[in-house]
Each structure stands twice: as C-alpha cells, then as structure tokens.
PDB file of C-alpha atoms and ligand atoms in Angstrom:
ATOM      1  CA  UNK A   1      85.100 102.994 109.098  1.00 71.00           C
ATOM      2  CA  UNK A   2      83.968  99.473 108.281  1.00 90.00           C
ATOM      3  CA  UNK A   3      86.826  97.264 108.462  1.00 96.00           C
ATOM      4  CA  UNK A   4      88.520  95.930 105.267  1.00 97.00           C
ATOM      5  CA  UNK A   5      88.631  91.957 104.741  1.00 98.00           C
ATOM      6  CA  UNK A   6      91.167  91.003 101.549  1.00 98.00           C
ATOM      7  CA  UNK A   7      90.804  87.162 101.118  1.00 98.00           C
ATOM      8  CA  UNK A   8      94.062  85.652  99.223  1.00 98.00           C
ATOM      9  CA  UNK A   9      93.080  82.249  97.945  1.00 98.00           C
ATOM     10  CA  UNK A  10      97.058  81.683  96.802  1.00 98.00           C
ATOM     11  CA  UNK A  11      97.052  78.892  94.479  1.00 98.00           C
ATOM     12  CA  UNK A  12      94.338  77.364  96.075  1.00 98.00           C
ATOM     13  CA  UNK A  13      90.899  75.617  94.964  1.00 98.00           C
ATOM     14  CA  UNK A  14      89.680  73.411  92.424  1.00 98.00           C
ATOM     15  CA  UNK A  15      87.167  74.242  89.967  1.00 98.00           C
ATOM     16  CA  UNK A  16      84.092  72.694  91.276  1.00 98.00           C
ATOM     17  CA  UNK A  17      84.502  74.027  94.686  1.00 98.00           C
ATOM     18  CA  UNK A  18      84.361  77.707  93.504  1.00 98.00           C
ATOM     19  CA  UNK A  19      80.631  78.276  93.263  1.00 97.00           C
ATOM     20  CA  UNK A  20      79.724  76.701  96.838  1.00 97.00           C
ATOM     21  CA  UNK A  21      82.541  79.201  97.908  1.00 97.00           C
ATOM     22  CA  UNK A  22      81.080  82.393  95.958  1.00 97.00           C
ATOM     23  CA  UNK A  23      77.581  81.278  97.387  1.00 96.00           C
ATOM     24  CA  UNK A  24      79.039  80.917 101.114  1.00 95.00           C
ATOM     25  CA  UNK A  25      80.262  84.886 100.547  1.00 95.00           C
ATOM     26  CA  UNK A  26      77.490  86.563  98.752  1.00 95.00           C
ATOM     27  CA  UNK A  27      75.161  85.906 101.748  1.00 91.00           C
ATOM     28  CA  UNK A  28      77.335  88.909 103.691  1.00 86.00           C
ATOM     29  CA  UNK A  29      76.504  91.312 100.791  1.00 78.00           C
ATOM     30  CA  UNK A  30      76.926  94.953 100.869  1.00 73.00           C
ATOM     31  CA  UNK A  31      77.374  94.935 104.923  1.00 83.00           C
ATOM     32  CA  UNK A  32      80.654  93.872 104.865  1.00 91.00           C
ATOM     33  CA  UNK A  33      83.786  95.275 102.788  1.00 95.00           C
ATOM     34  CA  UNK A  34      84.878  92.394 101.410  1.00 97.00           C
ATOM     35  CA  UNK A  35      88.107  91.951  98.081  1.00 98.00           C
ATOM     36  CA  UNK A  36      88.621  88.509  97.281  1.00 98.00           C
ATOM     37  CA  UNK A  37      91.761  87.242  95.226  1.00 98.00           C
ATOM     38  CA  UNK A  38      91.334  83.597  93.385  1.00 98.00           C
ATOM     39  CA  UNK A  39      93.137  82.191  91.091  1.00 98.00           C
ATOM     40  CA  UNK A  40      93.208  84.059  87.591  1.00 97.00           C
ATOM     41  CA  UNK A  41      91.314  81.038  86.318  1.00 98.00           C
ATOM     42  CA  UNK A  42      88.599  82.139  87.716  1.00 98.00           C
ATOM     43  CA  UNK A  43      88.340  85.784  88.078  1.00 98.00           C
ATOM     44  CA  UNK A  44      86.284  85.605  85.515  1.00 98.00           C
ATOM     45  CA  UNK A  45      83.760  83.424  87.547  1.00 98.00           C
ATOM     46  CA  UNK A  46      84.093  85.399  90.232  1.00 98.00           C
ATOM     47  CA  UNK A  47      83.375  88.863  88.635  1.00 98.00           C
ATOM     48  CA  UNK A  48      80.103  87.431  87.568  1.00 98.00           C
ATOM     49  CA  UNK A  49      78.808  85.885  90.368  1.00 98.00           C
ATOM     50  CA  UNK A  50      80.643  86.947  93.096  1.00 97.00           C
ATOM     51  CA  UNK A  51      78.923  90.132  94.791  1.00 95.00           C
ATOM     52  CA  UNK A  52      81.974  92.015  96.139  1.00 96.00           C
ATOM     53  CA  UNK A  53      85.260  93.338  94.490  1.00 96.00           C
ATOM     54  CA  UNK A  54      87.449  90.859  92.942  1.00 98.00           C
ATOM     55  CA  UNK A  55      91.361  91.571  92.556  1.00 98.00           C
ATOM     56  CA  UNK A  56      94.366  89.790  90.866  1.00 98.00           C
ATOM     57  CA  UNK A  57      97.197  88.075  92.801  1.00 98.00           C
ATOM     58  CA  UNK A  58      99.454  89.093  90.176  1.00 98.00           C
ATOM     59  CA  UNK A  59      99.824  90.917  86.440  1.00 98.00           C
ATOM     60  CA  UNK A  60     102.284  91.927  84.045  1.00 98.00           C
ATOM     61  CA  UNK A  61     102.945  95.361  83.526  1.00 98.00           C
ATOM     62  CA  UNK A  62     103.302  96.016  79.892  1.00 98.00           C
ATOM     63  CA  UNK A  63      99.652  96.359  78.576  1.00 98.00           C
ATOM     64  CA  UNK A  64     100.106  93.687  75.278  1.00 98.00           C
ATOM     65  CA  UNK A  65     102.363  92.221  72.900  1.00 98.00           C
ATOM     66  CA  UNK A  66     104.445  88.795  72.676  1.00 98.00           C
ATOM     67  CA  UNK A  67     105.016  87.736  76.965  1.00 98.00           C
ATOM     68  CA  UNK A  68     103.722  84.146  76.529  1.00 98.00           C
ATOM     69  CA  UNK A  69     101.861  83.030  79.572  1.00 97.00           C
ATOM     70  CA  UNK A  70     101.838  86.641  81.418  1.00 98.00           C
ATOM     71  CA  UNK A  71      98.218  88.320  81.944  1.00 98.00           C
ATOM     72  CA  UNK A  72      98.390  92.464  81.841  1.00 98.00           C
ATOM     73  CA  UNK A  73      96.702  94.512  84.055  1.00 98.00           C
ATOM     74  CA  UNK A  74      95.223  96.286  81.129  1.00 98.00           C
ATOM     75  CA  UNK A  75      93.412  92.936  80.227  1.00 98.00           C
ATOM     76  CA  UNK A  76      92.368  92.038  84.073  1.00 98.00           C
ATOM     77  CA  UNK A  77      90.771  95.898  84.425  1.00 98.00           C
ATOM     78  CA  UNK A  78      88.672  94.731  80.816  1.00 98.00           C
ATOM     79  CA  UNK A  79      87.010  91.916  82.955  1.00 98.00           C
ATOM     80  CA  UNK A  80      86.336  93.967  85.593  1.00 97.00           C
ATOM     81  CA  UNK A  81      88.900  93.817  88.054  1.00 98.00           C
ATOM     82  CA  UNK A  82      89.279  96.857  90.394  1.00 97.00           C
ATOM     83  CA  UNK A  83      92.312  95.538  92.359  1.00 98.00           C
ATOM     84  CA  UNK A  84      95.865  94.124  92.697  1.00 98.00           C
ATOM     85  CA  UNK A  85      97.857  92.290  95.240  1.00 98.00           C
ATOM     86  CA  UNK A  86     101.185  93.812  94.757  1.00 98.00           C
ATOM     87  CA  UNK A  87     104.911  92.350  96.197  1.00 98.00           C
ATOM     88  CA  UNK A  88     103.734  90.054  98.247  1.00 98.00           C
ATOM     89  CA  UNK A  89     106.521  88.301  99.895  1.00 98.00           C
ATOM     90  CA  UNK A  90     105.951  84.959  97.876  1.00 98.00           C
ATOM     91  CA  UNK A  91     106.438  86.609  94.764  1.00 98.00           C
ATOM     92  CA  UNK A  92     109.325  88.408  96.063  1.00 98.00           C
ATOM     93  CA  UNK A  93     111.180  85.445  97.011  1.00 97.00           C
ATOM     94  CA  UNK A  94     110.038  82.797  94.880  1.00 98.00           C
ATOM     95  CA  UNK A  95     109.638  84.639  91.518  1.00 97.00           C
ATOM     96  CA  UNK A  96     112.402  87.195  92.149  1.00 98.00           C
ATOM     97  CA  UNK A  97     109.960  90.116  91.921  1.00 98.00           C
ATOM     98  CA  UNK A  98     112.699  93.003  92.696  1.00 98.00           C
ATOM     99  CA  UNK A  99     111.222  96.856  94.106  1.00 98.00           C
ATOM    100  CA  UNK A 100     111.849  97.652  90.109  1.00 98.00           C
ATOM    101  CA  UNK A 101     109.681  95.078  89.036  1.00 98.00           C
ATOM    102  CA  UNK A 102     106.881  96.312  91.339  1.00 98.00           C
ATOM    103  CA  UNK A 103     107.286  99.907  91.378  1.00 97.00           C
ATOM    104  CA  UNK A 104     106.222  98.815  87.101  1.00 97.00           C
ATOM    105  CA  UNK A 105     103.844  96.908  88.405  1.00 97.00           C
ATOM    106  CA  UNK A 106     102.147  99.868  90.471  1.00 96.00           C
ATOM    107  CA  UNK A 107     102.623 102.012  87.633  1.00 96.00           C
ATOM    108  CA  UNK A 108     100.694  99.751  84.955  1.00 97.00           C
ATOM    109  CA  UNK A 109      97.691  99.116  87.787  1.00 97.00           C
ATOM    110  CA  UNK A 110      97.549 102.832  88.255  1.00 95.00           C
ATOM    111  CA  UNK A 111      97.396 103.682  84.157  1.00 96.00           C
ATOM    112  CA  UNK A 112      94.747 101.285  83.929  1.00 97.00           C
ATOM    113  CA  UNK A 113      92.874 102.524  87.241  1.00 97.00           C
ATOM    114  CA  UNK A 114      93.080  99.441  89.411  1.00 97.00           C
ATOM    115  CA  UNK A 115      93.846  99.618  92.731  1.00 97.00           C
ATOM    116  CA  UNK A 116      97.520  98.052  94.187  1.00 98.00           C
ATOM    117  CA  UNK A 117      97.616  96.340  97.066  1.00 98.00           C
ATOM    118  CA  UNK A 118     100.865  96.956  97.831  1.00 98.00           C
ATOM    119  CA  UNK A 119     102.712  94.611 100.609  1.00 98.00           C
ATOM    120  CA  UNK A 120     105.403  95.374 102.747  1.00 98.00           C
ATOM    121  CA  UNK A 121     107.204  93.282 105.718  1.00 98.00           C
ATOM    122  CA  UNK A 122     110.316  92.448 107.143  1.00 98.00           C
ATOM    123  CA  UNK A 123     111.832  88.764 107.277  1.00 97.00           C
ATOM    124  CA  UNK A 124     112.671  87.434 110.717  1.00 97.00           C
ATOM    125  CA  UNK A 125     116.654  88.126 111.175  1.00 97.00           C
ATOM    126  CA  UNK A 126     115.405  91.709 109.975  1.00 98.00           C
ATOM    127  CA  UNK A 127     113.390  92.324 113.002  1.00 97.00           C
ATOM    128  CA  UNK A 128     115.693  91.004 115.349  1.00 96.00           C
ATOM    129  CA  UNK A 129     118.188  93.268 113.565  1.00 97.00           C
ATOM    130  CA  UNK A 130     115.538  96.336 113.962  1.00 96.00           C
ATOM    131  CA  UNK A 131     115.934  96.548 110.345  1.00 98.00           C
ATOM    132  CA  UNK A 132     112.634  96.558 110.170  1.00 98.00           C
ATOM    133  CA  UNK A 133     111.686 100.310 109.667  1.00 98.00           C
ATOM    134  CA  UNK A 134     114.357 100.510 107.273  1.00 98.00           C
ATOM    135  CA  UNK A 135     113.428  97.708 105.668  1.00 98.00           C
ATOM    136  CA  UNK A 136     109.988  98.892 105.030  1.00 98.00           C
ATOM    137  CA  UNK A 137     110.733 102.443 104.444  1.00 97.00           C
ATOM    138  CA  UNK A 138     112.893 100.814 101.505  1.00 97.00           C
ATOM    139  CA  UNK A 139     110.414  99.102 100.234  1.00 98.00           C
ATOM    140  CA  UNK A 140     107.752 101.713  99.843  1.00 96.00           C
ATOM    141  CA  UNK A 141     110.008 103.928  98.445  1.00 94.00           C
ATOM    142  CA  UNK A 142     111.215 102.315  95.657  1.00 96.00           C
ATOM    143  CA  UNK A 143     108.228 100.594  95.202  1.00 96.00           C
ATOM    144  CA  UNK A 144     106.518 103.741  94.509  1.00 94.00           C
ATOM    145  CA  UNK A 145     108.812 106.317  93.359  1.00 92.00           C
ATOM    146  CA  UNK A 146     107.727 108.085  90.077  1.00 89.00           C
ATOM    147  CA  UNK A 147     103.734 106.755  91.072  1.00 82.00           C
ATOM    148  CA  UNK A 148     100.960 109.263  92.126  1.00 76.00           C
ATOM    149  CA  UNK A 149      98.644 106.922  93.685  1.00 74.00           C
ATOM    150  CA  UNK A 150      95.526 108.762  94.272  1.00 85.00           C
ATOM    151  CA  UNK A 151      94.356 105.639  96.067  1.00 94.00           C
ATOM    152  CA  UNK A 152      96.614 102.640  97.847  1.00 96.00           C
ATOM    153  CA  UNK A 153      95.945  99.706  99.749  1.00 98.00           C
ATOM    154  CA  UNK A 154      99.078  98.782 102.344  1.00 98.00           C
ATOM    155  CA  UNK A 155      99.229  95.409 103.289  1.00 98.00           C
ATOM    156  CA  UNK A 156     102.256  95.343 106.766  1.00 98.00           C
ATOM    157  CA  UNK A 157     102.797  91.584 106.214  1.00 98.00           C
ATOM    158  CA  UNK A 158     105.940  90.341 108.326  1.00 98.00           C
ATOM    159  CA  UNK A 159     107.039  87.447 106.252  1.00 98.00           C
ATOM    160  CA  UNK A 160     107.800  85.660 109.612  1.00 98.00           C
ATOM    161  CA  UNK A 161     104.104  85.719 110.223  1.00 98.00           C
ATOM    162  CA  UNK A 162     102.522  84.442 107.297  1.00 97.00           C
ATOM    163  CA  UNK A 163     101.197  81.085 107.507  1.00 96.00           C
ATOM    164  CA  UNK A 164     103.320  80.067 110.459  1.00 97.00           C
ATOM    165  CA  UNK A 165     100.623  80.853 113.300  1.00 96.00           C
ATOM    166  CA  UNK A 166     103.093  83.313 114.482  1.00 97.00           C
ATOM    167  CA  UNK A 167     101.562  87.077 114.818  1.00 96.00           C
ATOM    168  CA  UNK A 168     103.622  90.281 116.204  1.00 97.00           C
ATOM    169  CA  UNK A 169     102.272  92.283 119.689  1.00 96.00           C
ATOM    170  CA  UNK A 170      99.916  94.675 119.294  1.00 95.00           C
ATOM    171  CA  UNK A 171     101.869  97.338 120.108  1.00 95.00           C
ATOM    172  CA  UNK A 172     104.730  96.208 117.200  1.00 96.00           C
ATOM    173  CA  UNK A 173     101.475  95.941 114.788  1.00 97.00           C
ATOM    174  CA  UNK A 174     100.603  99.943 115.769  1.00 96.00           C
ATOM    175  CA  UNK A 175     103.888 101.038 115.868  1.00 97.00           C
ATOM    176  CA  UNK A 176     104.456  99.915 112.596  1.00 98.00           C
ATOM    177  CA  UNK A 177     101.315 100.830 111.209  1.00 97.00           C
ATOM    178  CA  UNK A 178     102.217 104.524 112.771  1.00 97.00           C
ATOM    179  CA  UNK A 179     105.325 104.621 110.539  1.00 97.00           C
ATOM    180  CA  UNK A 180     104.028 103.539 107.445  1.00 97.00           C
ATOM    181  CA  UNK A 181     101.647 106.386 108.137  1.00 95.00           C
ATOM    182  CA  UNK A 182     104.448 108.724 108.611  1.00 95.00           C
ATOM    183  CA  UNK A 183     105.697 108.277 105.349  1.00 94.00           C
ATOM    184  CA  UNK A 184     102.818 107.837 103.268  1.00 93.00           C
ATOM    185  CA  UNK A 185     101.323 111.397 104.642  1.00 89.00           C
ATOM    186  CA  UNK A 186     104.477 113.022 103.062  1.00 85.00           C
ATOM    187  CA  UNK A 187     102.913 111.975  99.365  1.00 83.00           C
ATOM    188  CA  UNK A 188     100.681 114.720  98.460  1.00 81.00           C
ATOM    189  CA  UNK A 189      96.520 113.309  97.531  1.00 82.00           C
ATOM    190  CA  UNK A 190      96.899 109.972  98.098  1.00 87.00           C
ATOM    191  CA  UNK A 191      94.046 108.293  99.896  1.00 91.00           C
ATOM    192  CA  UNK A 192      95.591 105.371 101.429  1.00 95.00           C
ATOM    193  CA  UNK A 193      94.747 102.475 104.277  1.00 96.00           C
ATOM    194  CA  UNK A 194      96.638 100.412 105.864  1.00 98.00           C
ATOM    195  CA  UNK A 195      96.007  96.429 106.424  1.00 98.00           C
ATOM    196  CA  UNK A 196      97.772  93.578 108.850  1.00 98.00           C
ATOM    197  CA  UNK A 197      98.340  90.574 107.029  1.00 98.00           C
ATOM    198  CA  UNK A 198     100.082  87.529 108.581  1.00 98.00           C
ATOM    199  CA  UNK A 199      98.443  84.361 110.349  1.00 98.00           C
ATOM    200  CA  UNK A 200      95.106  85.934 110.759  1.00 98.00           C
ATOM    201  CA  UNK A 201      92.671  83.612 111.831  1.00 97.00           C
ATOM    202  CA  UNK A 202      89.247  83.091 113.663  1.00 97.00           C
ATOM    203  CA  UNK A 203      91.037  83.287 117.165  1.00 97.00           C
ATOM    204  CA  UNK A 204      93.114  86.708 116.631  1.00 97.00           C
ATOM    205  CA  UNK A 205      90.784  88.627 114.370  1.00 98.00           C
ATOM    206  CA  UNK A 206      89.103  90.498 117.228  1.00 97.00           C
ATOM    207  CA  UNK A 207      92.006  91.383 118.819  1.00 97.00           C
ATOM    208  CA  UNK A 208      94.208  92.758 115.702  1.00 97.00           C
ATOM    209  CA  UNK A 209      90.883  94.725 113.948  1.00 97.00           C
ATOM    210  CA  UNK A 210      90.874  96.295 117.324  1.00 96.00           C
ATOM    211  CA  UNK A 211      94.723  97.745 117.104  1.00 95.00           C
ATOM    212  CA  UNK A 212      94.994 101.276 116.839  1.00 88.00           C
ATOM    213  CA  UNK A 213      94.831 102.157 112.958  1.00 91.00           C
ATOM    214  CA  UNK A 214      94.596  98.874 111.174  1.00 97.00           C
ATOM    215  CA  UNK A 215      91.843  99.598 108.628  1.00 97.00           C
ATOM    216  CA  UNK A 216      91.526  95.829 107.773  1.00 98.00           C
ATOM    217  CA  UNK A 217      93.064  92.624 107.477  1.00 98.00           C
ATOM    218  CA  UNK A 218      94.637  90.853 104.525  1.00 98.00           C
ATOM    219  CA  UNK A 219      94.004  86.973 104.772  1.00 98.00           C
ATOM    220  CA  UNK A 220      95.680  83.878 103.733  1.00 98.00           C
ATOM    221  CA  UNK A 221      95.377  80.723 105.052  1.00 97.00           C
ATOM    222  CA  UNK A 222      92.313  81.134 107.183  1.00 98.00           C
ATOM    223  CA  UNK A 223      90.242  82.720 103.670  1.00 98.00           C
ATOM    224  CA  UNK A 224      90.342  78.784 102.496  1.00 98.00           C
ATOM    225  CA  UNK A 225      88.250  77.383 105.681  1.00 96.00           C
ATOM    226  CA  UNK A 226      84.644  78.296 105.271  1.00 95.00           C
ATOM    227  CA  UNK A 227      83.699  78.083 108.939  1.00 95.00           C
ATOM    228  CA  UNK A 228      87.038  79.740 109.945  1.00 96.00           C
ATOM    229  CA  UNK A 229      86.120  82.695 107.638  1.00 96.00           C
ATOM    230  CA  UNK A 230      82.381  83.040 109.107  1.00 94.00           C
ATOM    231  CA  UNK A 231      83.793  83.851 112.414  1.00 95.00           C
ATOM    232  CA  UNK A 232      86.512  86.045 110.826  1.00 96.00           C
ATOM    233  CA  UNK A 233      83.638  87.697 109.025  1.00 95.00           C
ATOM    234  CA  UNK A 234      81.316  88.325 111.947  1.00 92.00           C
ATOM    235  CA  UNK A 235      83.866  90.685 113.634  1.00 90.00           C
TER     236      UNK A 235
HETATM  237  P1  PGA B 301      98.369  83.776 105.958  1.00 90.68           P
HETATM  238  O1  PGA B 301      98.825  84.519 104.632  1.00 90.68           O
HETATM  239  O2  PGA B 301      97.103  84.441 106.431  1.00 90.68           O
HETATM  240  O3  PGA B 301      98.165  82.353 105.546  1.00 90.68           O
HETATM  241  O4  PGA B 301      99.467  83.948 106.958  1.00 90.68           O
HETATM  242  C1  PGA B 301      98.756  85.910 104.532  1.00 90.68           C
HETATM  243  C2  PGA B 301      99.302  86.339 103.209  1.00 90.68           C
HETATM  244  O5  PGA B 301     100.192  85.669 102.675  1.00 90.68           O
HETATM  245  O6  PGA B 301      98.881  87.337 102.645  1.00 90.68           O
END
C-alpha cells in the first residue's frame, strides 16, 4: 500500500504564503497519498487549487444553529472537505476537548460522510507508568462508542513526542500499532489504518514508514519546511 502522508499546518501560515505552498505540493500529484490540514481560513483555497484531499483541524458537531464562531462539519463536507483531524492532544489539553466531546465529534463527521482522523497517545508519566495501553484502549473506546465507522484514520501520537524531536523505538511504535489493531479488529466493517504521528521529520521518515504496520505518517512541524517536506515526500 502506498504510504499515507497527513500534513497538519496547526495555526500556521500567512495568507500570501499559501499559494507558493499549494504550488510546491501539486507537483507530487496523484503518485503520492497526500491529506493536508490548513487553517480553516483557507480550506477553501485549498479545495480549489490544491490537488489532493484537504481535511479540517477541527469542527463542531451540531450541524447549524446559534454557536457563534464554531464551523460544523456539515458546512466543511459542503466545501468539499473529505476529512477530520479528531482529539488531537492540543485540543485535548488546551481546549478541554473531553472523550464525550469527540466521540460527538466522530459521530457528526460520520453523518455527514467525512472521514475522522482520530488521535490517540499517551503523555510521558503515562508511559513510564505503562499506562499506556490502557490509556489508549480508553481513549478509543469512548471515543467511539455508539459510532460505526465504516472507514477510520488512527493517528498513535505520544504527546511526549510531538514537536519535541523526541520519537519512541521502533519496536514501542509496532507494538503499539499491534494493539490498536487488536482492538479495532473487534468492530465489525470498519476499514481502518493506522498512522505514527510525533516529531516526524526528514531524518526519521525512512526509518518509521518502514515499521511493521504503520500505514503512514501524520506530520506537524516538519509539514511547514518546504525542503524538509520534499525529502519527507520522496520516501
Ligand atoms: P510534530 O506534530 O510533527 O510537530 O511533532 C505532530 C502533530 O501534532 O500531529
């Protein structure tokens, strides 16, 4: 299978840098399996010129109605967005998104047929605990209890790895990776893959695309540096 590259932008870019940046991109065109995440400013921008799949950082799960400031998934899928970053440890910790608030979340992206990209992790204290299958097995339970995904993205994201340079062993990657399996094979239908995300970068990409069931990589940090994300993309 071709390898899966999810670019998360954050809150990152101004305006006039987004064409040069859509430009940069489209020049990999249909060979590689590319879902980029701007800002919602310019999803719109990117839908339209951008030649791969474009996909929301964020939504609000009731459809319409009076949430000043809040963006539904119902009105992201009408400009032609197919996919959603989903509890991502920012939003987690600095917006207080609880496993309630996502498992609505994944239940409003499924109703309107986008795809969640749902992400998982354990903090730092949790793995030196080895909390961190419970942790995780937590997570994507409540996250998706009552949902019937018939297709999910998986994003294993330590938060002790993102953005601080810091990545786990292979084998910790895979053995992970092996139990997330576990339980998502014990959901009946649901096509599902499952990503690394944490400090990816030019200098690790071979090495974790070549661990033992990692379908593709979600990227931060390194999605921002053009020439970092040419040798990401030539892997
Ligand atoms: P990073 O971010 O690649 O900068 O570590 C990953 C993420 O937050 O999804």
């Amino acid at each position: 299978m071709n390898k899966l590259f999810v670019l998360n932008h954050k809150m990152n870019l101004l305006s006039d840098e987004i064409d040069n940046y859509i430009n940069i991109l489209n020049i990999y065109g249909k060979n590689k399996k590319i879902i980029i995440a701007p800002s919602n400013i310019y999803l719109k921008t990117f839908v339209e010129k951008s030649c791969f799949d474009i996909c929301t950082q964020n939504g609000y799960y009731k459809d319409s109605g009076a949430y000043t400031g809040e963006v539904s998934f119902k009105q992201l899928k009408s400009l032609g967005i197919n996919y959603a970053i989903i509890g991502h440890s920012e939003r987690r910790k600095n917006f207080k998104e609880t496993d309630e608030i996502i498992n609505m979340k994944i239940k409003s992206c499924i109703s309107n047929r986008i795809i969640p990209i749902l992400c998982v992790g354990e903090t730092y204290e949790e793995r030196n605990n080895r909390e961190m299958y419970l942790k995780v097995a937590e997570q994507l339970t409540k996250d998706l209890e009552g949902n019937s995904p018939q297709k999910i993205i998986i994003a294993y994201e330590p938060i002790w790895s993102i953005g601080t340079g810091i990545t786990p062993k292979p084998e910790e990657i895979t053995a992970m990776i092996n139990y997330i399996n576990e339980i998502l094979k014990s959901i009946p239908q649901i096509d599902y893959n499952i990503l690394y995300g944490g400090s990816v970068d030019d200098n690790n990409i071979s090495d974790i695309l070549n661990i033992d069931h990692v379908d593709g990589v979600l990227i931060g940090g390194a999605s921002l540096n053009i020439d970092k994300l040419k040798i990401i993309l030539n892997n």
